[in-house]
Coordinates of C-alpha atoms in Angstrom, one line a residue:
M1101 CA 20.2 7.6 0.6
K1102 CA 23.4 9.6 0.6
L1103 CA 25.3 6.5 -0.3
I1104 CA 23.0 5.7 -3.2
T1105 CA 23.2 9.2 -4.5
A1106 CA 27.0 9.2 -4.2
V1107 CA 27.2 5.9 -6.2
F1108 CA 24.8 7.1 -8.8
N1109 CA 26.8 10.4 -9.3
G1110 CA 30.0 8.4 -9.4
V1111 CA 28.7 6.2 -12.2
L1112 CA 27.6 9.2 -14.2
V1113 CA 31.0 10.8 -13.8
L1114 CA 32.7 7.6 -14.9
L1115 CA 30.5 7.4 -18.0
V1116 CA 31.2 11.0 -18.9
A1117 CA 34.9 10.4 -18.5
L1118 CA 34.8 7.3 -20.7
G1119 CA 32.9 9.3 -23.3
V1120 CA 35.6 12.1 -23.2
I1121 CA 38.4 9.5 -23.6
D1122 CA 36.6 7.8 -26.4
I1123 CA 36.2 11.1 -28.4
F1124 CA 39.6 12.7 -27.8
F1125 CA 41.9 9.8 -27.4
T1126 CA 40.5 6.9 -29.4
Y1127 CA 39.4 8.9 -32.5
E1128 CA 40.2 7.0 -35.7
T1129 CA 42.1 9.1 -38.3
N1130 CA 40.6 9.6 -41.7
R1131 CA 42.0 7.0 -44.1
C1132 CA 39.8 8.1 -47.0
S1133 CA 41.4 9.8 -50.0
M1134 CA 39.7 12.9 -51.3
T1135 CA 37.8 12.8 -54.6
Y1136 CA 38.9 15.5 -57.0
M1137 CA 37.3 16.8 -60.2
F1138 CA 39.4 16.6 -63.3
E1139 CA 37.5 19.4 -65.1
Y1140 CA 35.4 22.3 -63.9
P1141 CA 32.2 20.9 -62.4
E1142 CA 28.9 22.4 -63.7
F1143 CA 25.3 22.1 -62.5
Q1144 CA 22.7 22.7 -65.2
K1145 CA 19.3 23.5 -63.8
I1146 CA 16.4 21.6 -65.3
Q1147 CA 13.3 23.6 -65.9
L1148 CA 10.3 22.0 -64.4
P1149 CA 6.7 22.9 -65.2
K1150 CA 5.5 26.2 -63.7
K1151 CA 2.9 24.4 -61.6
V1152 CA 5.8 22.4 -59.9
S1153 CA 7.9 25.5 -59.4
L1154 CA 5.0 27.3 -57.7
L1155 CA 4.3 24.3 -55.5
Y1156 CA 7.9 23.8 -54.6
P1157 CA 9.6 27.2 -54.9
A1158 CA 12.6 26.3 -52.7
Y1159 CA 13.5 23.1 -54.5
E1160 CA 15.4 22.5 -57.8
L1161 CA 16.7 19.7 -60.0
H1162 CA 20.1 19.8 -61.6
L1163 CA 22.2 17.8 -64.0
Y1164 CA 25.9 17.3 -63.1
G1165 CA 28.6 17.3 -65.7
E1166 CA 32.2 18.3 -66.7
G1167 CA 33.9 19.4 -69.9
V1168 CA 32.9 17.9 -73.2
Y1169 CA 30.1 15.8 -71.6
M1170 CA 28.4 19.0 -70.3
E1171 CA 28.8 20.8 -73.6
E1172 CA 27.1 17.9 -75.4
S1173 CA 24.3 17.8 -72.8
R1174 CA 23.2 21.4 -72.9
N1175 CA 20.0 20.6 -74.8
F1176 CA 19.3 17.5 -72.6
S1177 CA 19.6 15.0 -75.5
L1178 CA 20.7 12.4 -73.0
T1179 CA 21.6 8.8 -73.8
G1180 CA 23.0 7.4 -70.5
I1181 CA 21.6 5.8 -67.4
P1182 CA 19.9 8.1 -65.0
V1183 CA 21.2 8.4 -61.4
L1184 CA 19.5 10.8 -58.9
F1185 CA 21.3 12.0 -55.8
L1186 CA 19.3 13.0 -52.7
P1187 CA 21.2 15.0 -50.1
G1188 CA 20.4 14.6 -46.4
N1189 CA 19.9 16.9 -43.5
A1190 CA 21.4 20.4 -44.4
G1191 CA 23.0 18.7 -47.4
S1192 CA 24.0 20.4 -50.6
Y1193 CA 23.1 19.2 -54.1
K1194 CA 26.7 19.8 -55.0
Q1195 CA 27.8 16.8 -52.9
V1196 CA 27.0 14.7 -56.1
R1197 CA 30.3 15.8 -57.6
S1198 CA 32.3 12.8 -56.3
I1199 CA 30.1 10.0 -57.8
G1200 CA 29.4 12.2 -60.8
S1201 CA 33.1 12.8 -61.6
I1202 CA 34.2 9.2 -60.9
A1203 CA 31.5 7.8 -63.1
L1204 CA 32.3 10.2 -65.9
R1205 CA 36.0 9.2 -65.8
K1206 CA 35.2 5.5 -65.9
A1207 CA 32.9 6.1 -68.9
E1208 CA 35.7 7.9 -70.7
N1209 CA 38.0 4.9 -70.0
I1210 CA 35.6 2.6 -71.9
D1211 CA 35.0 5.1 -74.7
Y1212 CA 31.5 5.9 -73.5
R1213 CA 30.2 2.5 -74.4
Y1214 CA 28.1 3.0 -71.3
H1215 CA 27.7 6.1 -69.2
F1216 CA 25.6 7.6 -66.4
D1217 CA 23.7 10.8 -66.4
V1218 CA 23.9 12.0 -62.8
F1219 CA 21.2 14.3 -61.4
S1220 CA 20.9 16.0 -58.1
V1221 CA 18.1 17.5 -56.1
N1222 CA 18.5 20.8 -54.3
F1223 CA 16.4 20.7 -51.0
N1224 CA 17.6 24.2 -50.0
E1225 CA 19.7 22.5 -47.2
E1226 CA 16.7 22.1 -45.0
L1227 CA 17.2 20.7 -41.5
V1228 CA 14.9 17.7 -41.8
A1229 CA 16.7 15.7 -39.1
L1230 CA 15.5 18.2 -36.5
Y1231 CA 12.1 19.1 -38.0
G1232 CA 10.3 16.5 -40.1
G1233 CA 7.6 18.8 -41.4
S1234 CA 9.3 19.0 -44.8
L1235 CA 9.9 15.2 -45.3
Q1236 CA 6.6 14.6 -47.1
K1237 CA 7.1 17.6 -49.3
Q1238 CA 10.6 16.5 -50.3
T1239 CA 9.3 13.0 -51.1
Q1240 CA 6.6 14.4 -53.4
F1241 CA 9.1 16.6 -55.1
V1242 CA 11.5 13.7 -55.8
H1243 CA 8.6 11.8 -57.4
V1244 CA 8.1 14.8 -59.7
C1245 CA 11.8 14.8 -60.5
I1246 CA 11.9 11.1 -61.4
K1247 CA 9.0 11.5 -63.9
A1248 CA 10.7 14.6 -65.3
I1249 CA 14.0 12.7 -65.7
L1250 CA 12.4 9.8 -67.5
R1251 CA 10.7 12.1 -69.9
L1252 CA 14.2 13.4 -71.0
Y1253 CA 14.8 9.9 -72.6
K1254 CA 11.6 9.4 -74.5
N1255 CA 13.3 9.6 -77.9
Q1256 CA 16.0 7.1 -77.0
E1257 CA 16.2 3.6 -78.6
F1258 CA 16.1 1.9 -75.3
P1259 CA 14.6 4.5 -72.9
P1260 CA 15.2 3.8 -69.2
Q1261 CA 12.2 2.7 -67.3
S1262 CA 13.7 3.4 -63.9
V1263 CA 16.1 5.7 -62.1
I1264 CA 18.9 4.7 -59.7
L1265 CA 18.6 6.6 -56.4
L1266 CA 21.7 7.5 -54.3
G1267 CA 20.6 9.0 -51.0
H1268 CA 22.9 10.4 -48.3
S1269 CA 21.6 10.4 -44.7
M1270 CA 17.9 11.5 -44.7
G1271 CA 18.0 11.4 -48.5
G1272 CA 18.1 7.6 -48.3
L1273 CA 14.9 7.6 -46.2
I1274 CA 13.2 9.9 -48.8
A1275 CA 14.1 7.3 -51.4
R1276 CA 12.2 4.6 -49.5
A1277 CA 9.4 7.0 -48.7
L1278 CA 8.6 7.3 -52.4
F1279 CA 6.9 3.9 -52.3
T1280 CA 4.3 5.2 -49.8
L1281 CA 2.9 7.7 -52.3
K1282 CA -0.4 6.5 -53.8
S1283 CA 0.5 7.6 -57.4
F1284 CA 4.0 6.2 -57.3
K1285 CA 4.9 3.3 -59.6
P1286 CA 7.4 0.9 -58.0
Q1287 CA 9.0 0.1 -61.4
F1288 CA 10.4 3.7 -61.4
I1289 CA 13.1 2.5 -59.1
N1290 CA 14.9 -0.9 -59.1
L1291 CA 18.1 0.1 -57.2
I1292 CA 18.6 2.3 -54.1
I1293 CA 22.0 3.0 -52.5
T1294 CA 22.0 4.8 -49.2
Q1295 CA 24.9 6.3 -47.4
A1296 CA 24.8 6.7 -43.6
T1297 CA 21.0 6.6 -43.6
P1298 CA 19.3 6.0 -40.2
H1299 CA 16.7 3.5 -41.6
V1300 CA 15.6 2.0 -38.2
M1301 CA 14.7 5.1 -36.3
P1302 CA 15.6 8.8 -36.2
V1303 CA 18.8 9.8 -34.5
L1304 CA 16.9 12.3 -32.4
P1305 CA 13.3 11.3 -32.0
I1306 CA 12.2 14.6 -30.6
D1307 CA 9.9 15.7 -33.4
Y1308 CA 6.4 14.3 -33.9
Y1309 CA 6.5 14.6 -37.7
I1310 CA 9.8 12.7 -37.9
T1311 CA 8.6 9.7 -35.8
E1312 CA 5.3 9.6 -37.7
F1313 CA 7.2 9.7 -41.0
Y1314 CA 9.4 6.8 -39.9
A1315 CA 6.5 4.8 -38.8
L1316 CA 4.7 5.3 -42.1
V1317 CA 7.8 4.3 -44.2
N1318 CA 8.9 1.3 -42.1
D1319 CA 5.4 -0.1 -41.7
Y1320 CA 4.8 0.1 -45.5
W1321 CA 8.1 -1.7 -46.3
N1322 CA 7.3 -4.4 -43.7
L1323 CA 3.7 -4.9 -44.9
N1324 CA 4.4 -4.8 -48.6
A1325 CA 7.6 -6.9 -48.8
N1326 CA 6.4 -9.0 -51.7
R1327 CA 5.7 -6.0 -53.8
L1328 CA 9.2 -4.6 -53.1
Q1329 CA 11.2 -7.7 -54.0
N1330 CA 12.1 -6.2 -57.4
T1331 CA 13.7 -3.2 -55.7
T1332 CA 17.3 -3.8 -54.6
I1333 CA 18.5 -1.6 -51.7
L1334 CA 22.1 -1.2 -50.4
S1335 CA 22.7 0.5 -47.1
V1336 CA 26.3 1.7 -46.3
A1337 CA 27.2 2.8 -42.8
G1338 CA 30.2 5.0 -42.0
G1339 CA 31.4 2.9 -39.0
F1340 CA 33.3 4.2 -36.0
R1341 CA 34.0 7.8 -37.3
D1342 CA 30.4 8.6 -37.9
Y1343 CA 29.3 10.2 -34.7
Q1344 CA 26.0 11.5 -36.1
V1345 CA 24.5 8.2 -37.3
R1346 CA 25.7 5.0 -35.6
S1347 CA 26.0 2.0 -37.8
G1348 CA 23.2 0.1 -36.0
L1349 CA 20.6 2.6 -37.3
T1350 CA 21.5 1.9 -40.9
F1351 CA 20.9 -1.9 -40.9
L1352 CA 18.0 -3.1 -43.0
S1353 CA 17.6 -6.4 -41.1
S1354 CA 14.5 -5.1 -39.3
L1355 CA 12.7 -4.9 -42.7
N1356 CA 11.1 -7.9 -44.3
I1357 CA 13.0 -7.7 -47.5
K1358 CA 16.1 -9.8 -46.7
N1359 CA 16.4 -11.2 -50.2
S1360 CA 16.7 -7.8 -51.9
A1361 CA 18.4 -5.8 -49.1
L1362 CA 22.1 -5.5 -48.1
S1363 CA 23.6 -3.7 -45.2
V1364 CA 27.4 -3.1 -44.9
V1365 CA 29.8 -1.0 -43.0
S1366 CA 32.5 0.9 -44.9
T1367 CA 35.3 -0.6 -42.8
A1368 CA 34.3 -4.1 -44.2
I1369 CA 33.9 -3.1 -47.8
P1370 CA 36.6 -4.7 -50.0
R1371 CA 39.1 -2.2 -51.4
T1372 CA 37.7 0.5 -49.1
W1373 CA 38.4 -0.7 -45.5
A1374 CA 38.1 2.7 -44.0
S1375 CA 35.6 4.3 -41.6
T1376 CA 34.0 7.6 -42.7
D1377 CA 32.4 10.4 -40.9
H1378 CA 28.9 11.5 -41.7
L1379 CA 30.0 13.9 -44.5
S1380 CA 33.1 12.2 -45.9
I1381 CA 31.0 9.1 -46.9
V1382 CA 29.9 11.1 -49.9
W1383 CA 33.4 11.9 -51.1
C1384 CA 35.5 9.0 -49.8
K1385 CA 37.4 8.0 -52.9
E1386 CA 37.8 4.3 -52.0
L1387 CA 34.0 4.0 -51.3
I1388 CA 33.0 6.0 -54.4
L1389 CA 35.2 3.8 -56.6
A1390 CA 33.5 0.7 -55.2
T1391 CA 30.1 2.2 -55.9
S1392 CA 31.1 3.2 -59.4
R1393 CA 32.5 -0.2 -60.3
A1394 CA 29.3 -1.8 -59.0
L1395 CA 27.1 0.5 -61.1
F1396 CA 29.0 -0.3 -64.3
D1397 CA 28.9 -4.1 -63.6
L1398 CA 25.1 -3.8 -63.2
I1399 CA 24.6 -2.7 -66.8
D1400 CA 22.7 -5.0 -69.2
E1401 CA 24.6 -5.1 -72.5
D1402 CA 21.5 -5.6 -74.5
T1403 CA 19.4 -2.7 -73.1
R1404 CA 22.3 -0.6 -72.0
Q1405 CA 20.5 0.1 -68.8
I1406 CA 20.6 -1.4 -65.2
T1407 CA 19.7 -5.0 -65.3
E1408 CA 16.2 -6.1 -64.5
D1409 CA 17.5 -9.3 -63.0
S1410 CA 17.2 -8.8 -59.2
D1411 CA 19.4 -11.8 -58.5
K1412 CA 22.2 -10.4 -60.6
R1413 CA 21.9 -7.0 -58.9
M1414 CA 22.4 -8.8 -55.5
A1415 CA 25.3 -10.8 -56.9
V1416 CA 27.1 -7.7 -58.2
L1417 CA 26.6 -5.7 -54.9
T1418 CA 27.8 -8.7 -52.9
H1419 CA 30.9 -9.0 -55.1
H1420 CA 31.8 -5.3 -54.6
F1421 CA 30.6 -4.6 -51.1
V1422 CA 30.7 -7.9 -49.1
R1423 CA 33.1 -10.5 -50.5
H1424 CA 35.5 -9.6 -53.3
P1425 CA 37.1 -12.7 -54.9
A1426 CA 40.2 -10.7 -56.0
K1427 CA 39.1 -10.7 -59.7
L1428 CA 36.7 -8.8 -61.8
Y1429 CA 33.1 -9.6 -61.7
E1430 CA 31.9 -12.3 -64.1
A1431 CA 28.4 -13.6 -64.5
S1432 CA 29.8 -17.2 -64.7
Y1433 CA 32.9 -17.8 -62.7
E1434 CA 33.8 -21.4 -63.5
T1435 CA 36.0 -21.4 -66.6
T1436 CA 38.6 -23.7 -68.1
I1437 CA 41.8 -22.2 -69.3
K1438 CA 44.4 -23.6 -71.7
I1439 CA 48.1 -23.4 -70.7
S1440 CA 51.0 -22.9 -73.0
E1441 CA 53.4 -25.8 -73.1
T1442 CA 56.3 -23.4 -72.7
S1443 CA 55.2 -22.1 -69.4
G1444 CA 57.4 -22.9 -66.4
W1445 CA 56.1 -25.5 -64.0
F1446 CA 57.2 -26.6 -60.5
F1447 CA 55.7 -29.4 -58.5
I1448 CA 55.6 -28.8 -54.7
K1449 CA 55.0 -31.9 -52.5
T1450 CA 55.5 -30.4 -49.0
S1451 CA 52.7 -29.6 -46.7
Y1452 CA 53.9 -26.1 -45.9
W1453 CA 55.4 -23.9 -48.6
G1454 CA 56.3 -20.3 -48.9
L1455 CA 57.8 -18.1 -51.6
T1456 CA 59.0 -14.5 -51.6
V1457 CA 59.7 -13.1 -55.1
K1458 CA 60.6 -9.7 -56.6
N1459 CA 61.0 -8.8 -60.3
A1460 CA 59.9 -12.2 -61.7
Y1461 CA 60.6 -12.0 -65.4
N1462 CA 58.6 -15.1 -66.5
E1463 CA 55.2 -16.4 -65.6
T1464 CA 55.4 -19.6 -63.5
Y1465 CA 52.9 -22.3 -62.3
F1466 CA 53.4 -24.1 -59.0
A1467 CA 51.4 -27.4 -58.8
F1468 CA 50.5 -29.0 -55.5
P1469 CA 49.5 -32.7 -55.9
L1470 CA 46.7 -33.9 -53.7
L1471 CA 46.9 -37.7 -54.0
N1472 CA 49.1 -38.2 -50.9
K1473 CA 47.5 -35.4 -48.9
R1474 CA 43.8 -36.5 -48.8
K1475 CA 44.3 -39.1 -46.0
T1476 CA 46.1 -36.7 -43.7
Y1477 CA 44.5 -33.3 -44.5
N1478 CA 41.1 -32.0 -45.5
Q1479 CA 41.8 -28.3 -46.0
F1480 CA 44.0 -26.4 -48.4
H1481 CA 44.9 -22.7 -47.7
C1482 CA 46.8 -20.3 -49.9
R1483 CA 47.6 -16.6 -49.4
S1484 CA 49.3 -14.2 -51.8
T1485 CA 50.3 -10.5 -51.3
F1486 CA 50.0 -9.9 -55.1
L1487 CA 46.8 -7.9 -54.8
F1488 CA 46.0 -7.4 -58.5
T1489 CA 42.6 -8.7 -59.5
Y1490 CA 43.3 -11.6 -61.8
S1491 CA 42.9 -15.4 -61.9
W1492 CA 45.6 -17.0 -59.7
I1493 CA 44.5 -20.3 -58.2
F1494 CA 43.4 -23.2 -60.4
G1495 CA 42.5 -26.9 -60.3
C1496 CA 43.9 -29.6 -62.5
N1497 CA 42.4 -33.0 -63.3
D1498 CA 45.2 -34.6 -65.2
K1499 CA 46.9 -37.2 -62.9
D1500 CA 49.5 -38.5 -65.3
A1501 CA 50.8 -35.4 -67.2
T1502 CA 53.8 -33.5 -66.1
K1503 CA 52.0 -30.3 -67.0
C1504 CA 48.4 -29.5 -66.8
L1505 CA 47.4 -28.1 -70.2
E1506 CA 43.9 -27.3 -69.1
I1507 CA 43.1 -25.9 -65.7
E1508 CA 39.9 -24.8 -64.0
D1509 CA 39.7 -21.3 -62.5
L1510 CA 39.0 -21.4 -58.8
S1511 CA 39.9 -17.8 -58.1
W1512 CA 36.2 -16.9 -57.6
R1513 CA 36.4 -18.8 -54.3
A1514 CA 39.1 -16.5 -52.9
E1515 CA 38.6 -13.4 -50.8
L1516 CA 40.4 -10.1 -51.1
L1517 CA 41.8 -8.8 -47.7
P1518 CA 43.5 -5.5 -46.9
T1519 CA 47.0 -6.9 -47.1
A1520 CA 46.6 -10.2 -49.0
K1521 CA 44.2 -12.4 -51.0
A1522 CA 43.4 -15.8 -49.6
V1523 CA 41.5 -18.9 -50.4
T1524 CA 40.6 -22.0 -48.3
L1525 CA 39.5 -25.1 -50.2
T1526 CA 37.9 -28.2 -48.8
L1527 CA 39.6 -31.3 -50.4
E1528 CA 36.4 -33.4 -50.4
D1529 CA 34.8 -30.8 -52.7
F1530 CA 37.5 -31.5 -55.3
F1531 CA 37.4 -35.3 -55.5
N1532 CA 38.4 -35.4 -59.1
T1533 CA 41.1 -32.7 -58.8
S1534 CA 44.6 -34.0 -59.0
H1535 CA 46.5 -30.7 -58.3
F1536 CA 45.9 -27.2 -57.1
V1537 CA 47.8 -24.8 -59.2
L1538 CA 49.2 -21.4 -58.1
Y1539 CA 49.9 -19.0 -61.0
L1540 CA 52.6 -16.3 -60.6
P1541 CA 52.7 -13.7 -63.4
A1542 CA 55.7 -11.8 -64.5
T1543 CA 56.3 -8.9 -62.1
N1544 CA 59.1 -7.1 -63.8
N1545 CA 58.2 -3.7 -62.4
S1546 CA 57.3 -4.7 -59.0
K1547 CA 59.0 -2.6 -56.3
E1548 CA 57.8 -4.8 -53.4
K1549 CA 58.6 -8.3 -52.4
L1550 CA 55.6 -10.5 -53.1
Q1551 CA 54.9 -13.3 -50.6
H1552 CA 53.0 -16.5 -51.3
I1553 CA 52.3 -19.0 -48.5
L1554 CA 50.6 -22.3 -48.8
R1555 CA 49.7 -25.0 -46.2
Y1556 CA 47.5 -28.0 -45.7
F1557 CA 45.6 -28.5 -42.4
R1558 CA 42.9 -30.7 -40.9
V1559 CA 39.7 -29.4 -39.4
K1560 CA 37.7 -31.7 -37.2

């Protein structure tokens, strides 16, 4: 017995030592940039009916804004797309500043052709992760807020019929819990984005109310999957640096809504590639920029609201959060482009080719003929360190001409990586293609050497 006890204690000591080493010596540094406000942030409280205020005296609803936008929104004559931020455990409603400010700056860049009205709920920083007795009350208050927000747009030409929900931590669970309310209309929400939300189970299942609330929400989503297919949900995990909510708890794979749900880790999100701790996920600039770009790409030009097409919503979210093709989002990727006859052309016939360039003053096209390569190789790979999002790899179907005057854009097949953008093409998929064409734009002001590598290879 003494030997067994000694072995057991030794294993415990080893596990504790490994935990200490993991925390103090393998801690990943914060690679997120801070999100700053360009103008003084303001939070305008929205007056709710007295009955609501008496029923929920500790909770509030606010509209976020800065500068001219807030001055024009004093009387709540809103014309944008409503977004509602739900803070998590002990979270502040002021955490909405990052997404609110970034979205406002992007709207300014496009002359307010589209813009978002960003709201935030004040839950009085309640500790709902430790005591779940307030979760149901918070859910009911959010339902009231959604109806109050939609009423603000009743005089608009195309009034929004739904609200985008952005939930941090337990706020993301509140967003899903709304659907369990008997009087809630599912069409009120067609997009939910959660940040570091433990969807699977509570981090500390020590409270009866929390476990019951989780069972209620997850059972509803599993049993009513068909009714929820029109609601797109994106779950973002913080990765290694989030010690409070491990990434496994944020995955939506356990729910029966695979066609309309997407789970990602911030370290794998294109143009983010950084782990976040539990709080920095709400202000990580790289992640907030990806979220803002996705929101603007989700806008329907006709209704000036978030698209009702669930397939498009998933396509946009996949573009920004899963696989970025190193170019701006387009509804239809395959396009034919005409080339000027004065452009510089070079034909490369080798099986392995590399080019390092700095300060290129003229745009150049490098064509790679495929006729003599098909018997030996079945794959074509190209990598470029020129990371700007533009069309850069094409296909040509003119076997006789010395220049391809019309080329097909294949850039949507590429993938943006942290240090390069790369594409791998299977030759049998391009039976009628005579050349692959690499486009190199003028890089007059480039301070770095840009490297381009191409090779053919065979995969059995």
